[in-house]
Coordinates of N, CA, C and O in Angstrom, one line a residue:
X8 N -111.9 101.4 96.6 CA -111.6 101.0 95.2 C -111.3 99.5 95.1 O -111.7 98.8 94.2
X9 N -110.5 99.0 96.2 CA -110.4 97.5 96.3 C -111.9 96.6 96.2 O -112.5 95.6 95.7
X10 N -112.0 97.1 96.6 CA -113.7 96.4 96.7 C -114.4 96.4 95.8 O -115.2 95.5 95.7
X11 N -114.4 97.2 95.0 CA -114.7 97.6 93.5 C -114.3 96.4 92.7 O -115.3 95.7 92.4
X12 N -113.1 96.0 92.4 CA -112.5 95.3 92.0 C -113.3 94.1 92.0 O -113.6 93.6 90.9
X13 N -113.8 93.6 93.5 CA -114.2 92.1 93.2 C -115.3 92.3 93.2 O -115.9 91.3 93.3
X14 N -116.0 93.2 93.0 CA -117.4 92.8 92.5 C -117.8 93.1 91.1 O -118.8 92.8 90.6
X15 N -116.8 93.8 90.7 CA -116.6 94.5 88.8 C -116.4 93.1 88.1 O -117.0 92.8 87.0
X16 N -115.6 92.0 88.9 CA -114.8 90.8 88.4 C -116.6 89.7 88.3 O -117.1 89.4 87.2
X17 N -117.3 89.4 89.7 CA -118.0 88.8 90.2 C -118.9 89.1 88.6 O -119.0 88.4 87.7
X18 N -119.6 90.5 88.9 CA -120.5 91.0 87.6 C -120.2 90.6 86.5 O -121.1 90.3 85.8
X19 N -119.0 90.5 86.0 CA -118.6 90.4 84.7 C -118.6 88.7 84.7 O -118.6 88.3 83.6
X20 N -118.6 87.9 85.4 CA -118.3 86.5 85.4 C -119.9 86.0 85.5 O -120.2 84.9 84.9
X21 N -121.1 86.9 86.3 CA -122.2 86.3 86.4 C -122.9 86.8 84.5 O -123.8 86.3 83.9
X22 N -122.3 87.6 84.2 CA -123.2 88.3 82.4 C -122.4 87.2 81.7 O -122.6 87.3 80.5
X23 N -121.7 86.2 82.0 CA -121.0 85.9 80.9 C -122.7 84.8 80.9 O -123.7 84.7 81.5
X24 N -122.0 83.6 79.1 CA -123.4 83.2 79.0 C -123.0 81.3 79.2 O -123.8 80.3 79.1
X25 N -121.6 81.3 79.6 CA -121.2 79.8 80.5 C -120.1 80.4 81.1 O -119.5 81.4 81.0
X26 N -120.0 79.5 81.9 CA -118.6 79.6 82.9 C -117.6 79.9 82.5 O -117.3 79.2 81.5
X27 N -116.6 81.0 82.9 CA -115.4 81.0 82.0 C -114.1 81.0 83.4 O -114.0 81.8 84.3
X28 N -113.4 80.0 83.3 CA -112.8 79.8 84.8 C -111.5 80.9 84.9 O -110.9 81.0 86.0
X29 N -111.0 81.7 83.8 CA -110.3 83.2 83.9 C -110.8 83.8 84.9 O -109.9 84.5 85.6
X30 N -112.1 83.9 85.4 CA -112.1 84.6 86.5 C -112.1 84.3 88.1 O -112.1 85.0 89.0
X31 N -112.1 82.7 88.0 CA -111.6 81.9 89.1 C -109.8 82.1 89.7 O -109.2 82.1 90.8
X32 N -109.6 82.2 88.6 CA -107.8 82.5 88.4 C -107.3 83.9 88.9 O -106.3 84.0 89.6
X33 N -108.2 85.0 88.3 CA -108.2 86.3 88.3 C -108.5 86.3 90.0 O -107.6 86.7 90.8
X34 N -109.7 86.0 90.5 CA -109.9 86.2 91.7 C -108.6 85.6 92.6 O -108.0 86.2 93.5
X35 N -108.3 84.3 92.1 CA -107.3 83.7 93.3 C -105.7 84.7 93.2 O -104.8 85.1 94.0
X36 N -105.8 84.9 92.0 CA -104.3 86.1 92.0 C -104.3 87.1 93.0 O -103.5 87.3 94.0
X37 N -105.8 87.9 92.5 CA -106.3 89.4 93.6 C -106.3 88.6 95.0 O -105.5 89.3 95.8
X38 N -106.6 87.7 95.6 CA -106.9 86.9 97.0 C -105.5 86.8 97.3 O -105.0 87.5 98.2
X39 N -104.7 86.0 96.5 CA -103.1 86.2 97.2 C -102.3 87.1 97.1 O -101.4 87.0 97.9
X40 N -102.3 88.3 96.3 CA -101.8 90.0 96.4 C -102.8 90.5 97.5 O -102.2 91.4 98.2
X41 N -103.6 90.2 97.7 CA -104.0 91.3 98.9 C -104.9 90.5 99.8 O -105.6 89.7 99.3
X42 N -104.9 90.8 101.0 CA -105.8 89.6 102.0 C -107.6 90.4 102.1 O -108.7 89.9 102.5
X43 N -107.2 91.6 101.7 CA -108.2 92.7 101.9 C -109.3 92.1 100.9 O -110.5 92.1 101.1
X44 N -108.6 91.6 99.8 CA -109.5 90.8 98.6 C -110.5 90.2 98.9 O -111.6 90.4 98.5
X45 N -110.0 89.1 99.8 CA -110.6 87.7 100.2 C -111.4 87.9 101.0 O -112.2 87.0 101.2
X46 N -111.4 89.1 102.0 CA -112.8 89.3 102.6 C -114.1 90.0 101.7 O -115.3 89.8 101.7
X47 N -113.3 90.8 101.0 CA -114.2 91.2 100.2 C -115.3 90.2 98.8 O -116.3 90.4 98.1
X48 N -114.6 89.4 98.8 CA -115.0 88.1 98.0 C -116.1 87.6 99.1 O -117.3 87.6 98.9
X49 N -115.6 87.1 100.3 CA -116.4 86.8 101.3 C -117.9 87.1 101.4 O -118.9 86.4 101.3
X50 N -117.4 88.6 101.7 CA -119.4 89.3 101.5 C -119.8 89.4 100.6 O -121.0 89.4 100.6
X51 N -118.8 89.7 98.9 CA -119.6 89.7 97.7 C -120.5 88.8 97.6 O -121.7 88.9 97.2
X52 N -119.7 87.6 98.2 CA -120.4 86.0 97.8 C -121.9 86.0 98.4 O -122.9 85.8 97.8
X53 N -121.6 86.2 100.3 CA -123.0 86.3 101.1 C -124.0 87.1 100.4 O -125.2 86.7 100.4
X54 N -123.7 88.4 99.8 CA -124.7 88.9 99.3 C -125.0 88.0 98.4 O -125.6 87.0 98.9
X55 N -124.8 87.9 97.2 CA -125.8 87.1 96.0 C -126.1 86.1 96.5 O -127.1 85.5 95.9
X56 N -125.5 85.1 98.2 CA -126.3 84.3 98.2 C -127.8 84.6 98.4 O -128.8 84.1 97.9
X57 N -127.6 85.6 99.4 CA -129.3 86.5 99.7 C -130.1 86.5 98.2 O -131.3 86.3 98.3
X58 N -129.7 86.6 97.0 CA -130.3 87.4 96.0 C -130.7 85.9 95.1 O -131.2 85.9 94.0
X59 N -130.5 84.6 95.8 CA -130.7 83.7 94.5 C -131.9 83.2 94.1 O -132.0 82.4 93.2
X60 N -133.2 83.8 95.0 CA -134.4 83.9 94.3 C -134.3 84.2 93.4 O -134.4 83.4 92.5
X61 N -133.8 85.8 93.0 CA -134.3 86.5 92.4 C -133.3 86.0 90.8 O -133.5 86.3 89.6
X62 N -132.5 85.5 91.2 CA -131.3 85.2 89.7 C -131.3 84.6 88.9 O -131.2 83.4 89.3
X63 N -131.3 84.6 87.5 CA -131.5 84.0 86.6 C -130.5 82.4 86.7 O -129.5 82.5 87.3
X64 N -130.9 81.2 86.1 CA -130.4 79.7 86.1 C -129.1 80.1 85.7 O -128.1 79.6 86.3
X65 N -129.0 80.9 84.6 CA -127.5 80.7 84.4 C -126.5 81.7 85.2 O -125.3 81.5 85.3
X66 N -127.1 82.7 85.5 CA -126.5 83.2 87.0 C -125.9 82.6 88.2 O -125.0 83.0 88.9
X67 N -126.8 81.6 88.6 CA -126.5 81.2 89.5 C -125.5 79.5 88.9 O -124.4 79.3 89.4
X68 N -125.9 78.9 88.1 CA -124.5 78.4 87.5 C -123.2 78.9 87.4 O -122.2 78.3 87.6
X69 N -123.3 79.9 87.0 CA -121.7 80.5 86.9 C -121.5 80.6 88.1 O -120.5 80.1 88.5
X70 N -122.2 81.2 89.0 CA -121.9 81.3 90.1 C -121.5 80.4 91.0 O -120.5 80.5 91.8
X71 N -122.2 79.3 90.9 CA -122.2 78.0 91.6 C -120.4 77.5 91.6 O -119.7 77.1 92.6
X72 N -120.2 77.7 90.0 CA -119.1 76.9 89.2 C -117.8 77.5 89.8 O -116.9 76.9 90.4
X73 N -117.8 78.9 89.6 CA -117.0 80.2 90.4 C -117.1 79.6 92.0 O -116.4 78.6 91.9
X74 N -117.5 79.6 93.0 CA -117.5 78.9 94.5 C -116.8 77.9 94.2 O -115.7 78.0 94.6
X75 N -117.2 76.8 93.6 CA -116.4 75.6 93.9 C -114.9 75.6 93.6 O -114.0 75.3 94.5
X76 N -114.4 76.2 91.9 CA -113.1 76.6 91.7 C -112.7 77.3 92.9 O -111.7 76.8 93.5
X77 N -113.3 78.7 93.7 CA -112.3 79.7 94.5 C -112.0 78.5 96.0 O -111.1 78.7 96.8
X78 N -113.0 77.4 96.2 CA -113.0 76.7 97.2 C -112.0 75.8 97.2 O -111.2 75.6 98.2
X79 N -111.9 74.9 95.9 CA -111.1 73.6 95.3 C -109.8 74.6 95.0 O -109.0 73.7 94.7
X80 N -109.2 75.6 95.0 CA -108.0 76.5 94.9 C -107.8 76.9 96.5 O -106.6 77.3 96.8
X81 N -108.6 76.9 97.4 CA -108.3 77.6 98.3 C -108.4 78.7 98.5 O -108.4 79.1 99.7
X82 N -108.5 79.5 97.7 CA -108.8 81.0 98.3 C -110.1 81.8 98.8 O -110.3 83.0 99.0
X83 N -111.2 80.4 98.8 CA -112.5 80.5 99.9 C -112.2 79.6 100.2 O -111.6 78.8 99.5
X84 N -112.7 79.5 101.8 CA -112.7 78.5 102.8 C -114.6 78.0 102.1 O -115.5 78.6 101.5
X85 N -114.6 76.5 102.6 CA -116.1 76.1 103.0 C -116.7 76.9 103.9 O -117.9 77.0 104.0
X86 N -116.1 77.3 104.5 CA -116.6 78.3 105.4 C -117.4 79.1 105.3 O -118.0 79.7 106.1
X87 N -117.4 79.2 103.6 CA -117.9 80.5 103.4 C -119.7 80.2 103.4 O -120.7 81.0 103.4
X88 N -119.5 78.8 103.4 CA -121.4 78.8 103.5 C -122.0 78.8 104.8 O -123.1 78.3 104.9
X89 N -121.1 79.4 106.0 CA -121.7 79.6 107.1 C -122.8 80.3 107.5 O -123.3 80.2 108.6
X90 N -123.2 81.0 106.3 CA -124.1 82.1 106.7 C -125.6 81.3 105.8 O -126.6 82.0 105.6
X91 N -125.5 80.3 105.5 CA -126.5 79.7 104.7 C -127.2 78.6 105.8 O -126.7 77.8 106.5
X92 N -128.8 79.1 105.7 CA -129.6 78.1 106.7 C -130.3 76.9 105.6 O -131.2 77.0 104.9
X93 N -129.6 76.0 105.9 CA -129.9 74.9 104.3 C -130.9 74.1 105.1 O -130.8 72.9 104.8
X94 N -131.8 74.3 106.0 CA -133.0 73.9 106.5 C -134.2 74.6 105.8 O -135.3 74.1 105.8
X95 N -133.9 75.6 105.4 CA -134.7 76.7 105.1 C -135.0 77.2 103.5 O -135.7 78.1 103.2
X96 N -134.2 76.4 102.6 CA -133.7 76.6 101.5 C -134.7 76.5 100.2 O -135.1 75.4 99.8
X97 N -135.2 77.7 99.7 CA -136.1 77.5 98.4 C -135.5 76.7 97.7 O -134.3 76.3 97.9
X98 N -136.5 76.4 96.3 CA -136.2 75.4 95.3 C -134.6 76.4 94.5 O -133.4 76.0 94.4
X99 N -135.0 77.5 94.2 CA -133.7 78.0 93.9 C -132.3 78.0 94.6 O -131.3 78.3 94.1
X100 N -132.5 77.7 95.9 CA -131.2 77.4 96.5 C -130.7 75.9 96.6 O -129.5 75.7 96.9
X101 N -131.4 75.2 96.5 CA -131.4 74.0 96.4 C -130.4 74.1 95.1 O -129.2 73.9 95.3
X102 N -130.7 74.4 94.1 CA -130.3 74.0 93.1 C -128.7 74.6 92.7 O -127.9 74.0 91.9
X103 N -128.4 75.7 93.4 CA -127.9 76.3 93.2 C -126.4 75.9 94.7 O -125.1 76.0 94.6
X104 N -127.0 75.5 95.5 CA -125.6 74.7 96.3 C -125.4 73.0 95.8 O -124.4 72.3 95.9
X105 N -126.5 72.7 95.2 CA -126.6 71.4 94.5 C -125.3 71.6 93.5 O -124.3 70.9 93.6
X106 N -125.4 72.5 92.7 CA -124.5 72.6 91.7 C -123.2 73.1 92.3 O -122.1 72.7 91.8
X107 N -123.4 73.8 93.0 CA -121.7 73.7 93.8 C -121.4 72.9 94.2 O -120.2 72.7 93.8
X108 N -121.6 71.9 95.1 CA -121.5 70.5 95.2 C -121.1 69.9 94.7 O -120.1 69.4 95.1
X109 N -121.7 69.4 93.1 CA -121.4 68.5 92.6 C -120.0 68.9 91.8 O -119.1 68.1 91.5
X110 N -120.2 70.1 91.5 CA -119.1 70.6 90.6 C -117.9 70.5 91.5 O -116.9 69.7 91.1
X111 N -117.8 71.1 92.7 CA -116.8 70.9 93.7 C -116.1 69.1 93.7 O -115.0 68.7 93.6
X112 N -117.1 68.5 93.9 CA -117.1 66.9 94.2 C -116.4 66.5 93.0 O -115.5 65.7 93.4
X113 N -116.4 66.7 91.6 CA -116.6 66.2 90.9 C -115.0 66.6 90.2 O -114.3 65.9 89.4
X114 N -114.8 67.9 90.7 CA -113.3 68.5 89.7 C -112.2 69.0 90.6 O -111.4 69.8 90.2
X115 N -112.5 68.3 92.3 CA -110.8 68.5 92.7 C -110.5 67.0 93.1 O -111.4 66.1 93.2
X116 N -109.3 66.8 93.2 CA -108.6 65.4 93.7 C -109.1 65.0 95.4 O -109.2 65.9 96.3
X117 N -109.4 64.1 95.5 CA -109.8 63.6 96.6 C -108.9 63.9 97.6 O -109.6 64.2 98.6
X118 N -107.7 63.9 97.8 CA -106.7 64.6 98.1 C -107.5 66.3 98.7 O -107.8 66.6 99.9
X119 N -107.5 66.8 97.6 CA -108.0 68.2 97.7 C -109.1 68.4 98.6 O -109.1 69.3 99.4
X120 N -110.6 67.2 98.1 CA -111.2 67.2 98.9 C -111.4 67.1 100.5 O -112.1 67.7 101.3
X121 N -110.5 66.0 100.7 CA -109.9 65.4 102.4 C -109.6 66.8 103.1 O -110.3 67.3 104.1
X122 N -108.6 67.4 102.5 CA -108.5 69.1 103.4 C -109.4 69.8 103.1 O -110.0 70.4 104.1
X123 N -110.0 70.0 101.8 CA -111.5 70.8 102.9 C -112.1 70.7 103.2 O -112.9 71.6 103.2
X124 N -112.4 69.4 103.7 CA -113.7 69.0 104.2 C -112.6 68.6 106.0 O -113.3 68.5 107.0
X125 N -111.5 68.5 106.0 CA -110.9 68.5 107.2 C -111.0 70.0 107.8 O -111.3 70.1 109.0
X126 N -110.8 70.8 107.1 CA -110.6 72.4 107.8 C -111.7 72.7 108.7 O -111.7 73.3 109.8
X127 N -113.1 72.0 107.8 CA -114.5 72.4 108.3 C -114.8 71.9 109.4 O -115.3 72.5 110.4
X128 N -114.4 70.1 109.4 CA -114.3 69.7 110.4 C -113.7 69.2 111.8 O -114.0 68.4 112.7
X129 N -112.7 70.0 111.4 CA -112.0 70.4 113.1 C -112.2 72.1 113.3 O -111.3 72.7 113.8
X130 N -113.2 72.9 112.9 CA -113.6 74.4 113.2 C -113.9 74.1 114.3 O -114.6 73.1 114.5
X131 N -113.5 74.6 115.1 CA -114.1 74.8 116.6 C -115.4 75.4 116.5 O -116.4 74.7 116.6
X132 N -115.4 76.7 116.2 CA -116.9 77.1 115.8 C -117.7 77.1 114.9 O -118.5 78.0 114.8
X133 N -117.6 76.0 113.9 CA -118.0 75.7 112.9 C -119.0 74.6 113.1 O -119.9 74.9 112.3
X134 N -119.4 73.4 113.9 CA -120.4 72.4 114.5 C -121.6 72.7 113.4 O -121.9 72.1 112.4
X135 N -122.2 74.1 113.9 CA -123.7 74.5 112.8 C -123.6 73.8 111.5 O -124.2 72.8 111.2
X136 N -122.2 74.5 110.7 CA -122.0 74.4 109.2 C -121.7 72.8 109.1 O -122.4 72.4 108.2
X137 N -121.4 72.3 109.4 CA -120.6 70.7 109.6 C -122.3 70.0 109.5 O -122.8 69.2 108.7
X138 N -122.9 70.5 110.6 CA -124.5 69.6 110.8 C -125.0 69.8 109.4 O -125.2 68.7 108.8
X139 N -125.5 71.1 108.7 CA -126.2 71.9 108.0 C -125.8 70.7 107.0 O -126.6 69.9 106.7
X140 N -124.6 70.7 106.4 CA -123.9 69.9 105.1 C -124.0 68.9 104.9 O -123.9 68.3 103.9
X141 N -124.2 68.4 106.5 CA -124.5 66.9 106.4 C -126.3 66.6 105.8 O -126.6 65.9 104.9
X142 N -127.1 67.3 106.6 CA -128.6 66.8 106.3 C -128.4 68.1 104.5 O -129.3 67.6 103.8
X143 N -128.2 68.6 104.2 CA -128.0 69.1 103.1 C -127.4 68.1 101.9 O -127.6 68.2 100.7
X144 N -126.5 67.2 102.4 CA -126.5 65.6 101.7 C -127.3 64.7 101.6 O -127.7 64.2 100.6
X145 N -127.5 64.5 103.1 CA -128.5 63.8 102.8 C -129.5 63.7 102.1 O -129.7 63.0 101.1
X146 N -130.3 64.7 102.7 CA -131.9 65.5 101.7 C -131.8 65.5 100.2 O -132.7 65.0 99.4
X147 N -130.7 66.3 99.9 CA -130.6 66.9 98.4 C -129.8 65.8 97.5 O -130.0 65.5 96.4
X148 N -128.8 65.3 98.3 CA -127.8 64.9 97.0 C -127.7 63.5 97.0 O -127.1 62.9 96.2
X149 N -128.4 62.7 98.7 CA -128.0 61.5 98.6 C -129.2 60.9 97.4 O -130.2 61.6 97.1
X150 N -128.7 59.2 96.6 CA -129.4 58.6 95.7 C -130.8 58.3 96.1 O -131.1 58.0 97.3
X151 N -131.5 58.4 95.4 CA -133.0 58.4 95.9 C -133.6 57.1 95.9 O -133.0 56.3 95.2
X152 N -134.7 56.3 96.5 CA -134.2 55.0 97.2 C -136.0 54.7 95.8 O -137.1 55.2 95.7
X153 N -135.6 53.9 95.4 CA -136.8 53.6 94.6 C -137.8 52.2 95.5 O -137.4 51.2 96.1
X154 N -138.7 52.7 95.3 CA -139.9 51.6 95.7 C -140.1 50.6 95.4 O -140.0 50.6 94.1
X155 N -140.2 49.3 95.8 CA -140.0 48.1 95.7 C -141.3 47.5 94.3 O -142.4 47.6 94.8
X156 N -141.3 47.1 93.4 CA -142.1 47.4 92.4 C -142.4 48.5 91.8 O -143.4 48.5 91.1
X157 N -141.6 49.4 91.9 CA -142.3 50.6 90.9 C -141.2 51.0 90.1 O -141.4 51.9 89.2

């Protein structure tokens, strides 16, 4: 039944038709009453990452928007994109960690930012995800270099 929970929450946050950050809040409450939550948030998340071919733009917006809040609050680690091979990434995933990104980047205190981007990188076993993020900046999000005359 716990598990029910976060994905009743997840569903009802991907139907909505913009972002509504009550369920960012809602999740981080459920994550600090029960630790059982936050795993289950964990794989809710891996799964739909699997499914973002298939998901509509504003699905995966809300969704996007939802990751960065549960990340920028702490009650997901960056960690949680361990399971993402961002060498490998369709145009819909592109877009879709793009917008977590920037939303993340864009709406916690640099402060905020410094620790989670420290957690990730002092993971002992984390090296992959640390590499992955970097050429996943590079590639996707660094400014694009215009041609000399054009």
């Amino acid at each position: 039944q716990d598990r029910e929970v976060i994905r009743v929450l997840l569903e009802c946050l991907l139907g909505e038709t913009a972002y509504n950050p009550y369920y960012a809040a809602l999740a981080g409450r459920l994550c600090a009453a029960n630790h059982n939550h936050k795993f289950t948030l964990q794989y809710a998340m891996w799964d739909h990452f699997k499914q973002l071919d298939q998901m509509e733009v504003r699905r995966m917006a809300n969704l996007a928007s939802f990751l960065a809040a549960a990340v920028g609050q702490f009650f997901l680690s960056l960690a949680v994109l361990k399971v993402v091979d961002f060498n490998q990434l369709s145009s819909r995933g592109v877009f879709f960690y793009r917008a977590f990104l920037e939303t993340l980047l864009l709406s916690v205190p640099s402060e905020t930012l410094d620790t989670i981007c420290s957690r990730v990188a002092t993971g002992a076993n984390l090296s992959a995800l640390r590499d992955s993020l970097l050429f996943f900046l590079r590639v996707h999000m660094a400014p694009s270099k215009k041609k000399k005359g054009a």
